[in-house]
Amino acid sequence: MEHPTKLPAVDTGETRAAAAGDVWLRPPRARRETPPLSRERIVAEAIALLDEEGLARLTMRRLAERLGTGSTTLYWHVKTKDDVIDLALDEVFGEVALPDPGDPSWRVDVTALILGWRAAMLRHPWSTAVLARPLMGPNVLTRTEFLHARLATAGFAGPELSALASALANYVIGSALMQATAEPADEEAARRAAERHLRERSDRYPTLAETGPPIGRDWDDAFALGLDCLLDGVQARAGRE
Amino acid sequence: MEHPTKLPAVDTGETRAAAAGDVWLRPPRARRETPPLSRERIVAEAIALLDEEGLARLTMRRLAERLGTGSTTLYWHVKTKDDVIDLALDEVFGEVALPDPGDPSWRVDVTALILGWRAAMLRHPWSTAVLARPLMGPNVLTRTEFLHARLATAGFAGPELSALASALANYVIGSALMQATAEPADEEAARRAAERHLRERSDRYPTLAETGPPIGRDWDDAFALGLDCLLDGVQARAGRE
DNA sequence: CCATCACTGGATCAATGATCCGGTGAATCG
DNA sequence: CGATTCACCGGATCATTGATCCAGTGATGG
C-alpha cells in the first residue's frame, strides 16, 4: 500500500477536447482547487510550516489547517506524525546536490557532497533536531551510496570504507546539529548570555573564556577546517594498502 | 518507596527538649526519610527512568510517581520539563572522566577524553536524542575547557583552536547520535529490515548493498578509525605555524 | 441504479505539560 | 511562647495534542 499517486480526475479527455476547441471559453474548470491532498502536498506543507515556525509548532491540526482540511484527513495519508517528520527529513536530504561524478578527484566530489549536505540541513534548522531516528529514506540512501561509491574509487573497501563514510557523515551531522542549536532565532541574546556565563566563570574555564564562546561565528571556516583534517587523514590512508 | 512524605507529628519542641536530656530516649529522629526532594534527587531519578524506559516514557507524572510525590511538586524545584532534561544531560557529561593531565602527549589525553565522552553518551542512549539544545551546563563546559586547554598545549590558539575543538566534539556527538539511533532495543529486527530494504534496492545502492547496512557492528573500531583520521589531520597542523 | 472505493472530517479519548490555589510543618521572630 | 513566615507539597483543573471512531460524500465501474 504505497502512496496513492492518484491523478486528480480533472484531466479528462473531455476537458482537453474542449480546451483544444476554444481555450478562452473554458470555464476555470474549478480545478478541484485542492488537489486531493497527496502525501507530497502534506510533506511540502510540513516543511514550509517547519521552516516558518519551527519544530514546536508542527501540529497535525496546524498542518491540516494550512492545507485547508481537517486534521483527521492527514491520517489517511500518513500513519503517524512521525511519518510526516520522516518524510520531511528525507526531503531535506533530497536537496543535497549529487556532484557530477566526472571529477577525477574523489576528494573534490566528497567535499562537495558534504558541504551540500551541511548547507541543506542548515537551511532547515529543525531538521537537525530530528535526526535521532533511523535514516532510511531514499534520498539519504542515495547520498550515502554516492559517498560510499566515491570512497570506493579511492581504494577503500569493506569495513574500512564503511567506517570512513560514517565518520564523514557523523561529522556533518554533528556539526550541523551543534550549529543549528547554537544559532537560535535570538542569536544575539544567546551569544551574550553565553559570553556572560563564561566570563563570570572565567576562573573555571580560562582557555574557553579566552577563545570566546565555545563556537565563534565563522562557522563555515571552522567546518571546512575540520573537514580538511578528516579528509587529510582519509587521504593518507588511501595511499597505503 | 511509596508513602507520602508526611512526617508523623513527632518532632515537637517537647521531643527535642527530652532529647537534649537523654539521647537514648530520643526517637530515631525520623530524619524525614525522604530527604525533602531536592533537584539532585529529581535529576537522579530522571536519569534512572530514562535509562530504564527511554525518552518517550519520561513524564512529569511518572517521574513524580517514582519519587513518591505529586507531579506538581516537581515544578517547585524545576521550571519546566526541559529543565529536567537539561540537568540530566549535563549529568551524563559529568560521567566523562577527565584524563589525568600528566601525560606529555596531548593526543593521548584528547583521545581518552573523546572516548570517554562517547562511552558516557552510549551508556545513556536517550541523551543523544536530546542534544538539540545549547550545552551550557557546568559539566560540559568543564570537558570543553579541558579539550581546549589540551589543544592549546599543542600549539593551537584563537579561531583555529576553537574550530578544531568543535570538530572533535561534533564528531563524537554525531557518531554517538547515529549509533544510538541505529541500535534500538530490537536491534535484530531493525538490522534485518535495513538489510532487506537495501537488498531489495541493491540496483540503486550497489556499493551500499555490497558493504552491508550503512553501519556495521564494529562501532568501536569504526569510531576509532575516524578519530584517528581526524587527529592525524590535527596533528599535522600542530607542526606548522 | 447501485455498490464500491478513495477520501474526508466532526466528535471524542487519553495523555501530557503546566498552573491555580490551598495546604502543612519547621524555623524564626518579637 | 505564640504568631508569622517560608520552604515545600499536592489535588483539581486547563489547554493542547496525537490519535481513533464512525459516519459520511462523490466519482467510477458494473
PDB file of C-alpha atoms in Angstrom, chain A:
ATOM      1  CA  MET A   1       0.000   0.000   0.000  1.00  0.00           C
ATOM      2  CA  GLU A   2       2.301   2.633  -1.215  1.00  0.00           C
ATOM      3  CA  HIS A   3       1.250   6.156  -1.793  1.00  0.00           C
ATOM      4  CA  PRO A   4      -1.835   6.701  -3.852  1.00  0.00           C
ATOM      5  CA  THR A   5      -0.288   8.632  -6.679  1.00  0.00           C
ATOM      6  CA  LYS A   6      -3.781   9.145  -7.840  1.00  0.00           C
ATOM      7  CA  LEU A   7      -4.210  11.665 -10.567  1.00  0.00           C
ATOM      8  CA  PRO A   8      -6.920  14.207  -9.872  1.00  0.00           C
ATOM      9  CA  ALA A   9      -9.850  13.264 -12.020  1.00  0.00           C
ATOM     10  CA  VAL A  10      -9.589  16.551 -13.778  1.00  0.00           C
ATOM     11  CA  ASP A  11      -7.544  15.948 -16.788  1.00  0.00           C
ATOM     12  CA  THR A  12     -10.185  14.043 -18.600  1.00  0.00           C
ATOM     13  CA  GLY A  13     -10.299  13.760 -22.342  1.00  0.00           C
ATOM     14  CA  GLU A  14     -13.470  15.821 -22.327  1.00  0.00           C
ATOM     15  CA  THR A  15     -11.723  18.779 -20.817  1.00  0.00           C
ATOM     16  CA  ARG A  16      -8.778  18.516 -23.071  1.00  0.00           C
ATOM     17  CA  ALA A  17     -11.006  18.336 -26.120  1.00  0.00           C
ATOM     18  CA  ALA A  18     -12.897  21.487 -25.155  1.00  0.00           C
ATOM     19  CA  ALA A  19      -9.640  23.226 -24.469  1.00  0.00           C
ATOM     20  CA  ALA A  20      -8.468  22.301 -27.908  1.00  0.00           C
ATOM     21  CA  GLY A  21     -11.591  23.899 -29.362  1.00  0.00           C
ATOM     22  CA  ASP A  22     -11.609  27.214 -27.537  1.00  0.00           C
ATOM     23  CA  VAL A  23      -9.275  27.791 -24.660  1.00  0.00           C
ATOM     24  CA  TRP A  24     -10.730  31.161 -23.719  1.00  0.00           C
ATOM     25  CA  LEU A  25     -14.266  29.998 -23.293  1.00  0.00           C
ATOM     26  CA  ARG A  26     -13.246  27.246 -20.997  1.00  0.00           C
ATOM     27  CA  PRO A  27     -14.542  27.957 -17.531  1.00  0.00           C
ATOM     28  CA  PRO A  28     -11.816  27.996 -14.932  1.00  0.00           C
ATOM     29  CA  ARG A  29     -12.802  24.365 -14.734  1.00  0.00           C
ATOM     30  CA  ALA A  30     -12.905  24.572 -10.967  1.00  0.00           C
ATOM     31  CA  ARG A  31      -9.658  22.780 -10.891  1.00  0.00           C
ATOM     32  CA  ARG A  32     -10.714  20.962  -7.758  1.00  0.00           C
ATOM     33  CA  GLU A  33      -8.705  23.642  -6.219  1.00  0.00           C
ATOM     34  CA  THR A  34      -7.348  21.479  -3.512  1.00  0.00           C
ATOM     35  CA  PRO A  35      -5.735  18.722  -5.491  1.00  0.00           C
ATOM     36  CA  PRO A  36      -6.959  15.820  -3.418  1.00  0.00           C
ATOM     37  CA  LEU A  37      -4.280  16.129  -0.798  1.00  0.00           C
ATOM     38  CA  SER A  38      -1.439  13.814  -1.577  1.00  0.00           C
ATOM     39  CA  ARG A  39       1.361  12.679   0.614  1.00  0.00           C
ATOM     40  CA  GLU A  40       3.568  15.036  -1.356  1.00  0.00           C
ATOM     41  CA  ARG A  41       1.428  18.066  -0.558  1.00  0.00           C
ATOM     42  CA  ILE A  42       1.412  17.142   3.098  1.00  0.00           C
ATOM     43  CA  VAL A  43       5.168  16.852   3.229  1.00  0.00           C
ATOM     44  CA  ALA A  44       5.710  20.058   1.290  1.00  0.00           C
ATOM     45  CA  GLU A  45       3.408  21.978   3.592  1.00  0.00           C
ATOM     46  CA  ALA A  46       5.002  20.392   6.630  1.00  0.00           C
ATOM     47  CA  ILE A  47       8.409  21.606   5.513  1.00  0.00           C
ATOM     48  CA  ALA A  48       7.052  25.093   4.904  1.00  0.00           C
ATOM     49  CA  LEU A  49       5.487  25.088   8.333  1.00  0.00           C
ATOM     50  CA  LEU A  50       8.660  23.838   9.953  1.00  0.00           C
ATOM     51  CA  ASP A  51      10.785  26.408   8.170  1.00  0.00           C
ATOM     52  CA  GLU A  52       8.493  29.247   9.123  1.00  0.00           C
ATOM     53  CA  GLU A  53       7.511  28.367  12.645  1.00  0.00           C
ATOM     54  CA  GLY A  54       9.862  25.710  13.902  1.00  0.00           C
ATOM     55  CA  LEU A  55       9.533  22.200  15.176  1.00  0.00           C
ATOM     56  CA  ALA A  56       7.480  23.009  18.234  1.00  0.00           C
ATOM     57  CA  ARG A  57       4.706  24.462  16.136  1.00  0.00           C
ATOM     58  CA  LEU A  58       4.318  21.435  13.919  1.00  0.00           C
ATOM     59  CA  THR A  59       0.973  20.036  14.916  1.00  0.00           C
ATOM     60  CA  MET A  60      -1.271  17.772  12.971  1.00  0.00           C
ATOM     61  CA  ARG A  61      -4.012  20.296  13.471  1.00  0.00           C
ATOM     62  CA  ARG A  62      -1.974  23.251  12.322  1.00  0.00           C
ATOM     63  CA  LEU A  63      -0.682  21.315   9.374  1.00  0.00           C
ATOM     64  CA  ALA A  64      -4.186  20.309   8.384  1.00  0.00           C
ATOM     65  CA  GLU A  65      -5.375  23.859   8.792  1.00  0.00           C
ATOM     66  CA  ARG A  66      -2.712  25.163   6.454  1.00  0.00           C
ATOM     67  CA  LEU A  67      -3.745  22.515   3.975  1.00  0.00           C
ATOM     68  CA  GLY A  68      -7.362  23.504   4.283  1.00  0.00           C
ATOM     69  CA  THR A  69      -8.512  20.147   5.557  1.00  0.00           C
ATOM     70  CA  GLY A  70      -9.433  18.510   8.799  1.00  0.00           C
ATOM     71  CA  SER A  71      -6.694  17.085  10.921  1.00  0.00           C
ATOM     72  CA  THR A  72      -8.226  13.657  10.716  1.00  0.00           C
ATOM     73  CA  THR A  73      -7.742  13.550   6.997  1.00  0.00           C
ATOM     74  CA  LEU A  74      -3.997  13.562   7.340  1.00  0.00           C
ATOM     75  CA  TYR A  75      -4.150  10.206   8.996  1.00  0.00           C
ATOM     76  CA  TRP A  76      -5.459   8.642   5.845  1.00  0.00           C
ATOM     77  CA  HIS A  77      -2.293   9.542   4.001  1.00  0.00           C
ATOM     78  CA  VAL A  78       0.099   9.074   6.856  1.00  0.00           C
ATOM     79  CA  LYS A  79       0.112   6.748   9.798  1.00  0.00           C
ATOM     80  CA  THR A  80       1.610   8.952  12.472  1.00  0.00           C
ATOM     81  CA  LYS A  81       3.091  12.367  12.951  1.00  0.00           C
ATOM     82  CA  ASP A  82       6.494  10.739  12.961  1.00  0.00           C
ATOM     83  CA  ASP A  83       5.819   9.623   9.425  1.00  0.00           C
ATOM     84  CA  VAL A  84       5.431  13.234   8.421  1.00  0.00           C
ATOM     85  CA  ILE A  85       8.729  14.082  10.047  1.00  0.00           C
ATOM     86  CA  ASP A  86      10.474  11.120   8.469  1.00  0.00           C
ATOM     87  CA  LEU A  87       9.258  12.168   5.054  1.00  0.00           C
ATOM     88  CA  ALA A  88      10.090  15.825   5.596  1.00  0.00           C
ATOM     89  CA  LEU A  89      13.576  14.954   6.764  1.00  0.00           C
ATOM     90  CA  ASP A  90      14.314  12.788   3.790  1.00  0.00           C
ATOM     91  CA  GLU A  91      13.001  15.556   1.583  1.00  0.00           C
ATOM     92  CA  VAL A  92      15.629  17.861   3.060  1.00  0.00           C
ATOM     93  CA  PHE A  93      18.319  15.366   2.147  1.00  0.00           C
ATOM     94  CA  GLY A  94      16.864  15.344  -1.314  1.00  0.00           C
ATOM     95  CA  GLU A  95      18.003  18.944  -1.664  1.00  0.00           C
ATOM     96  CA  VAL A  96      21.615  17.869  -1.471  1.00  0.00           C
ATOM     97  CA  ALA A  97      23.005  18.036  -4.957  1.00  0.00           C
ATOM     98  CA  LEU A  98      24.912  14.981  -6.079  1.00  0.00           C
ATOM     99  CA  PRO A  99      28.188  16.220  -7.526  1.00  0.00           C
ATOM    100  CA  ASP A 100      28.709  15.387 -11.148  1.00  0.00           C
ATOM    101  CA  PRO A 101      30.845  12.271 -10.853  1.00  0.00           C
ATOM    102  CA  GLY A 102      33.046  13.472 -13.651  1.00  0.00           C
ATOM    103  CA  ASP A 103      35.716  14.941 -11.456  1.00  0.00           C
ATOM    104  CA  PRO A 104      38.770  12.753 -11.311  1.00  0.00           C
ATOM    105  CA  SER A 105      39.452  13.562  -7.673  1.00  0.00           C
ATOM    106  CA  TRP A 106      37.306  11.721  -5.184  1.00  0.00           C
ATOM    107  CA  ARG A 107      38.199  14.312  -2.611  1.00  0.00           C
ATOM    108  CA  VAL A 108      36.649  17.103  -4.600  1.00  0.00           C
ATOM    109  CA  ASP A 109      33.412  15.198  -5.013  1.00  0.00           C
ATOM    110  CA  VAL A 110      33.256  14.100  -1.417  1.00  0.00           C
ATOM    111  CA  THR A 111      33.916  17.619  -0.214  1.00  0.00           C
ATOM    112  CA  ALA A 112      31.188  18.970  -2.459  1.00  0.00           C
ATOM    113  CA  LEU A 113      28.725  16.383  -1.223  1.00  0.00           C
ATOM    114  CA  ILE A 114      29.484  17.048   2.409  1.00  0.00           C
ATOM    115  CA  LEU A 115      29.260  20.799   2.016  1.00  0.00           C
ATOM    116  CA  GLY A 116      25.947  20.475   0.222  1.00  0.00           C
ATOM    117  CA  TRP A 117      24.728  18.130   2.911  1.00  0.00           C
ATOM    118  CA  ARG A 118      25.568  20.620   5.595  1.00  0.00           C
ATOM    119  CA  ALA A 119      24.013  23.514   3.696  1.00  0.00           C
ATOM    120  CA  ALA A 120      20.747  21.667   3.241  1.00  0.00           C
ATOM    121  CA  MET A 121      20.453  20.936   6.932  1.00  0.00           C
ATOM    122  CA  LEU A 122      21.280  24.487   7.877  1.00  0.00           C
ATOM    123  CA  ARG A 123      18.618  25.777   5.501  1.00  0.00           C
ATOM    124  CA  HIS A 124      16.144  23.790   7.593  1.00  0.00           C
ATOM    125  CA  PRO A 125      17.497  24.023  11.115  1.00  0.00           C
ATOM    126  CA  TRP A 126      14.665  21.970  12.572  1.00  0.00           C
ATOM    127  CA  SER A 127      15.990  19.011  10.627  1.00  0.00           C
ATOM    128  CA  THR A 128      18.952  18.727  12.959  1.00  0.00           C
ATOM    129  CA  ALA A 129      16.671  18.419  15.966  1.00  0.00           C
ATOM    130  CA  VAL A 130      15.016  15.442  14.411  1.00  0.00           C
ATOM    131  CA  LEU A 131      17.967  13.302  13.445  1.00  0.00           C
ATOM    132  CA  ALA A 132      17.578  10.793  16.227  1.00  0.00           C
ATOM    133  CA  ARG A 133      15.800   8.295  14.039  1.00  0.00           C
ATOM    134  CA  PRO A 134      16.883   5.698  11.511  1.00  0.00           C
ATOM    135  CA  LEU A 135      17.720   7.469   8.283  1.00  0.00           C
ATOM    136  CA  MET A 136      16.404   5.042   5.720  1.00  0.00           C
ATOM    137  CA  GLY A 137      14.701   7.334   3.221  1.00  0.00           C
ATOM    138  CA  PRO A 138      15.550   7.000  -0.447  1.00  0.00           C
ATOM    139  CA  ASN A 139      17.237  10.385  -0.575  1.00  0.00           C
ATOM    140  CA  VAL A 140      19.595   9.691   2.314  1.00  0.00           C
ATOM    141  CA  LEU A 141      20.394   6.303   0.930  1.00  0.00           C
ATOM    142  CA  THR A 142      21.189   7.772  -2.465  1.00  0.00           C
ATOM    143  CA  ARG A 143      23.596  10.265  -0.907  1.00  0.00           C
ATOM    144  CA  THR A 144      25.160   7.626   1.279  1.00  0.00           C
ATOM    145  CA  GLU A 145      25.522   5.391  -1.718  1.00  0.00           C
ATOM    146  CA  PHE A 146      27.277   8.167  -3.580  1.00  0.00           C
ATOM    147  CA  LEU A 147      29.650   8.717  -0.702  1.00  0.00           C
ATOM    148  CA  HIS A 148      30.467   5.037  -0.452  1.00  0.00           C
ATOM    149  CA  ALA A 149      30.912   4.721  -4.183  1.00  0.00           C
ATOM    150  CA  ARG A 150      33.252   7.655  -4.369  1.00  0.00           C
ATOM    151  CA  LEU A 151      35.333   6.390  -1.464  1.00  0.00           C
ATOM    152  CA  ALA A 152      35.450   3.023  -3.164  1.00  0.00           C
ATOM    153  CA  THR A 153      37.147   4.646  -6.138  1.00  0.00           C
ATOM    154  CA  ALA A 154      39.736   5.935  -3.695  1.00  0.00           C
ATOM    155  CA  GLY A 155      40.658   2.350  -2.990  1.00  0.00           C
ATOM    156  CA  PHE A 156      38.708   1.660   0.174  1.00  0.00           C
ATOM    157  CA  ALA A 157      36.518  -1.339   0.721  1.00  0.00           C
ATOM    158  CA  GLY A 158      34.776  -3.366   3.370  1.00  0.00           C
ATOM    159  CA  PRO A 159      34.651  -2.212   6.975  1.00  0.00           C
ATOM    160  CA  GLU A 160      37.246   0.487   6.391  1.00  0.00           C
ATOM    161  CA  LEU A 161      35.157   2.054   3.671  1.00  0.00           C
ATOM    162  CA  SER A 162      32.114   1.831   5.847  1.00  0.00           C
ATOM    163  CA  ALA A 163      33.887   3.375   8.814  1.00  0.00           C
ATOM    164  CA  LEU A 164      35.268   6.293   6.842  1.00  0.00           C
ATOM    165  CA  ALA A 165      31.954   7.042   5.205  1.00  0.00           C
ATOM    166  CA  SER A 166      30.298   7.008   8.610  1.00  0.00           C
ATOM    167  CA  ALA A 167      32.980   9.256  10.002  1.00  0.00           C
ATOM    168  CA  LEU A 168      32.287  11.846   7.348  1.00  0.00           C
ATOM    169  CA  ALA A 169      28.531  11.573   7.751  1.00  0.00           C
ATOM    170  CA  ASN A 170      28.777  11.763  11.520  1.00  0.00           C
ATOM    171  CA  TYR A 171      30.948  14.846  11.303  1.00  0.00           C
ATOM    172  CA  VAL A 172      28.474  16.742   9.113  1.00  0.00           C
ATOM    173  CA  ILE A 173      25.566  15.698  11.210  1.00  0.00           C
ATOM    174  CA  GLY A 174      27.214  16.641  14.465  1.00  0.00           C
ATOM    175  CA  SER A 175      28.413  19.951  13.091  1.00  0.00           C
ATOM    176  CA  ALA A 176      25.056  20.929  11.659  1.00  0.00           C
ATOM    177  CA  LEU A 177      23.339  19.911  14.847  1.00  0.00           C
ATOM    178  CA  MET A 178      25.629  21.953  17.037  1.00  0.00           C
ATOM    179  CA  GLN A 179      25.477  24.995  14.802  1.00  0.00           C
ATOM    180  CA  ALA A 180      21.711  24.951  14.387  1.00  0.00           C
ATOM    181  CA  THR A 181      21.412  24.571  18.121  1.00  0.00           C
ATOM    182  CA  ALA A 182      23.790  27.360  18.984  1.00  0.00           C
ATOM    183  CA  GLU A 183      22.215  29.711  16.464  1.00  0.00           C
ATOM    184  CA  PRO A 184      18.664  30.205  17.647  1.00  0.00           C
ATOM    185  CA  ALA A 185      16.434  32.995  16.450  1.00  0.00           C
ATOM    186  CA  ASP A 186      17.663  35.350  19.135  1.00  0.00           C
ATOM    187  CA  GLU A 187      21.248  34.735  18.272  1.00  0.00           C
ATOM    188  CA  GLU A 188      22.355  37.974  19.816  1.00  0.00           C
ATOM    189  CA  ALA A 189      20.772  37.314  23.163  1.00  0.00           C
ATOM    190  CA  ALA A 190      22.010  33.749  23.248  1.00  0.00           C
ATOM    191  CA  ARG A 191      25.554  34.744  22.445  1.00  0.00           C
ATOM    192  CA  ARG A 192      25.578  37.433  25.055  1.00  0.00           C
ATOM    193  CA  ALA A 193      24.221  35.066  27.652  1.00  0.00           C
ATOM    194  CA  ALA A 194      26.874  32.524  26.802  1.00  0.00           C
ATOM    195  CA  GLU A 195      29.622  35.111  26.932  1.00  0.00           C
ATOM    196  CA  ARG A 196      28.470  36.424  30.230  1.00  0.00           C
ATOM    197  CA  HIS A 197      28.174  32.914  31.580  1.00  0.00           C
ATOM    198  CA  LEU A 198      31.735  32.245  30.539  1.00  0.00           C
ATOM    199  CA  ARG A 199      33.170  35.495  31.769  1.00  0.00           C
ATOM    200  CA  GLU A 200      31.577  35.074  35.141  1.00  0.00           C
ATOM    201  CA  ARG A 201      33.318  31.744  35.479  1.00  0.00           C
ATOM    202  CA  SER A 202      36.447  32.646  33.627  1.00  0.00           C
ATOM    203  CA  ASP A 203      38.384  31.242  36.547  1.00  0.00           C
ATOM    204  CA  ARG A 204      36.983  27.809  35.877  1.00  0.00           C
ATOM    205  CA  TYR A 205      37.185  27.952  32.115  1.00  0.00           C
ATOM    206  CA  PRO A 206      40.224  30.068  31.386  1.00  0.00           C
ATOM    207  CA  THR A 207      41.021  28.764  27.929  1.00  0.00           C
ATOM    208  CA  LEU A 208      37.393  28.835  26.915  1.00  0.00           C
ATOM    209  CA  ALA A 209      36.946  32.365  28.138  1.00  0.00           C
ATOM    210  CA  GLU A 210      39.987  33.469  26.236  1.00  0.00           C
ATOM    211  CA  THR A 211      38.971  31.948  22.935  1.00  0.00           C
ATOM    212  CA  GLY A 212      35.455  33.264  23.291  1.00  0.00           C
ATOM    213  CA  PRO A 213      32.207  31.335  23.392  1.00  0.00           C
ATOM    214  CA  PRO A 214      32.563  27.662  22.533  1.00  0.00           C
ATOM    215  CA  ILE A 215      31.930  28.394  18.916  1.00  0.00           C
ATOM    216  CA  GLY A 216      32.568  31.571  17.061  1.00  0.00           C
ATOM    217  CA  ARG A 217      30.671  32.877  14.102  1.00  0.00           C
ATOM    218  CA  ASP A 218      32.973  31.671  11.382  1.00  0.00           C
ATOM    219  CA  TRP A 219      31.003  28.508  11.158  1.00  0.00           C
ATOM    220  CA  ASP A 220      31.857  27.866   7.555  1.00  0.00           C
ATOM    221  CA  ASP A 221      35.583  28.229   8.035  1.00  0.00           C
ATOM    222  CA  ALA A 222      35.570  26.123  11.152  1.00  0.00           C
ATOM    223  CA  PHE A 223      33.633  23.368   9.454  1.00  0.00           C
ATOM    224  CA  ALA A 224      35.899  23.431   6.424  1.00  0.00           C
ATOM    225  CA  LEU A 225      38.982  23.182   8.586  1.00  0.00           C
ATOM    226  CA  GLY A 226      37.706  20.169  10.455  1.00  0.00           C
ATOM    227  CA  LEU A 227      36.648  18.545   7.224  1.00  0.00           C
ATOM    228  CA  ASP A 228      40.096  19.098   5.784  1.00  0.00           C
ATOM    229  CA  CYS A 229      41.700  17.468   8.800  1.00  0.00           C
ATOM    230  CA  LEU A 230      39.439  14.497   8.465  1.00  0.00           C
ATOM    231  CA  LEU A 231      39.991  14.200   4.743  1.00  0.00           C
ATOM    232  CA  ASP A 232      43.731  14.553   5.161  1.00  0.00           C
ATOM    233  CA  GLY A 233      43.615  11.556   7.407  1.00  0.00           C
ATOM    234  CA  VAL A 234      41.448   9.664   4.981  1.00  0.00           C
ATOM    235  CA  GLN A 235      43.649  10.534   2.033  1.00  0.00           C
ATOM    236  CA  ALA A 236      46.747   9.387   3.854  1.00  0.00           C
ATOM    237  CA  ARG A 237      45.109   6.009   4.300  1.00  0.00           C
ATOM    238  CA  ALA A 238      44.063   5.842   0.686  1.00  0.00           C
ATOM    239  CA  GLY A 239      47.687   5.573  -0.280  1.00  0.00           C
ATOM    240  CA  ARG A 240      48.777   2.619   1.780  1.00  0.00           C
ATOM    241  CA  GLU A 241      47.419  -0.858   1.458  1.00  0.00           C
TER     242      GLU A 241
END
